[in-house]
Amino acid sequence: MTTPPGSTREQLPDDVLALLAPRHYLSTACETARLLDGAIIRNPERGDLPGLRDRMHQRCRLNHKFTGVLCGCPCHRAPQTT
């Protein structure tokens, strides 16, 4: 038996959804930059990867195109002065 389109039978109840920690939005550019961090560690001989990672962070839209939610990547935080 297949679930008909639009059926809520398989959705979690609202009270259960409220218990789940929401994931912070991470733009595609910043998510790719984080993946490049791993590639830099695994491939230290590739000197071009840090530049590509930085370029991806710079390309971030800063907020979600449709919802306006801000990207939660730490690269956007202002440097702290002491």
Coordinates of C-alpha atoms in Angstrom, one line a residue:
M1 CA 0.0 0.0 0.0
T2 CA 1.5 3.3 -1.0
T3 CA 1.0 6.6 0.8
P4 CA -1.2 9.0 -1.3
P5 CA 0.4 12.4 -2.2
G6 CA -0.1 15.0 0.5
S7 CA -0.8 12.4 3.2
T8 CA 0.3 13.3 6.7
R9 CA 0.3 9.7 7.9
E10 CA 4.1 9.5 8.0
Q11 CA 4.7 13.0 9.5
L12 CA 5.8 13.4 13.1
P13 CA 3.3 15.1 15.4
D14 CA 3.9 18.8 16.1
D15 CA 4.8 18.1 19.8
V16 CA 7.5 15.7 18.8
L17 CA 8.9 18.1 16.1
A18 CA 9.1 20.8 18.8
L19 CA 11.5 18.5 20.8
L20 CA 14.0 18.2 18.0
A21 CA 16.8 20.7 17.9
P22 CA 16.6 22.8 14.8
R23 CA 19.6 22.6 12.5
H24 CA 21.2 26.0 11.8
Y25 CA 21.0 27.1 8.2
L26 CA 24.3 26.7 6.3
S27 CA 24.5 28.1 2.8
T28 CA 25.6 25.8 0.0
A29 CA 28.7 27.9 -0.5
C30 CA 29.7 27.7 3.2
E31 CA 28.8 24.0 3.3
T32 CA 31.1 23.4 0.3
A33 CA 33.8 25.5 2.0
R34 CA 33.6 23.2 5.1
L35 CA 33.9 20.1 2.8
L36 CA 37.0 21.8 1.3
D37 CA 38.5 22.0 4.8
G38 CA 38.4 18.2 4.9
A39 CA 40.0 18.0 1.5
I40 CA 42.8 20.4 2.6
I41 CA 43.6 18.1 5.5
R42 CA 43.6 15.0 3.3
N43 CA 45.5 16.6 0.5
P44 CA 48.1 19.0 2.0
E45 CA 50.0 19.1 -1.3
R46 CA 47.1 20.9 -3.0
G47 CA 48.0 24.6 -2.5
D48 CA 45.0 25.7 -4.4
L49 CA 42.4 24.4 -2.0
P50 CA 42.6 27.1 0.7
G51 CA 42.0 29.8 -1.9
L52 CA 39.0 27.9 -3.3
R53 CA 37.6 27.5 0.3
D54 CA 38.0 31.2 0.9
R55 CA 36.3 32.0 -2.4
M56 CA 33.4 29.8 -1.5
H57 CA 32.9 31.6 1.9
Q58 CA 33.0 34.9 0.0
R59 CA 30.3 33.7 -2.4
C60 CA 27.9 33.0 0.5
R61 CA 24.5 34.8 0.1
L62 CA 24.5 35.4 3.9
N63 CA 20.7 34.6 4.0
H64 CA 18.5 32.0 2.5
K65 CA 16.9 33.1 -0.8
F66 CA 13.4 32.2 0.2
T67 CA 13.2 32.3 3.9
G68 CA 15.7 35.1 4.7
V69 CA 17.3 32.9 7.5
L70 CA 20.9 34.0 8.0
C71 CA 23.8 31.6 7.3
G72 CA 25.1 30.1 10.6
C73 CA 28.7 29.6 9.4
P74 CA 31.3 30.9 11.9
C75 CA 33.1 32.7 9.0
H76 CA 30.4 35.4 9.2
R77 CA 31.0 36.3 12.8
A78 CA 32.8 39.6 13.5
P79 CA 36.2 39.1 15.0
Q80 CA 36.2 39.7 18.7
T81 CA 38.3 42.5 20.1
T82 CA 39.6 42.4 23.6

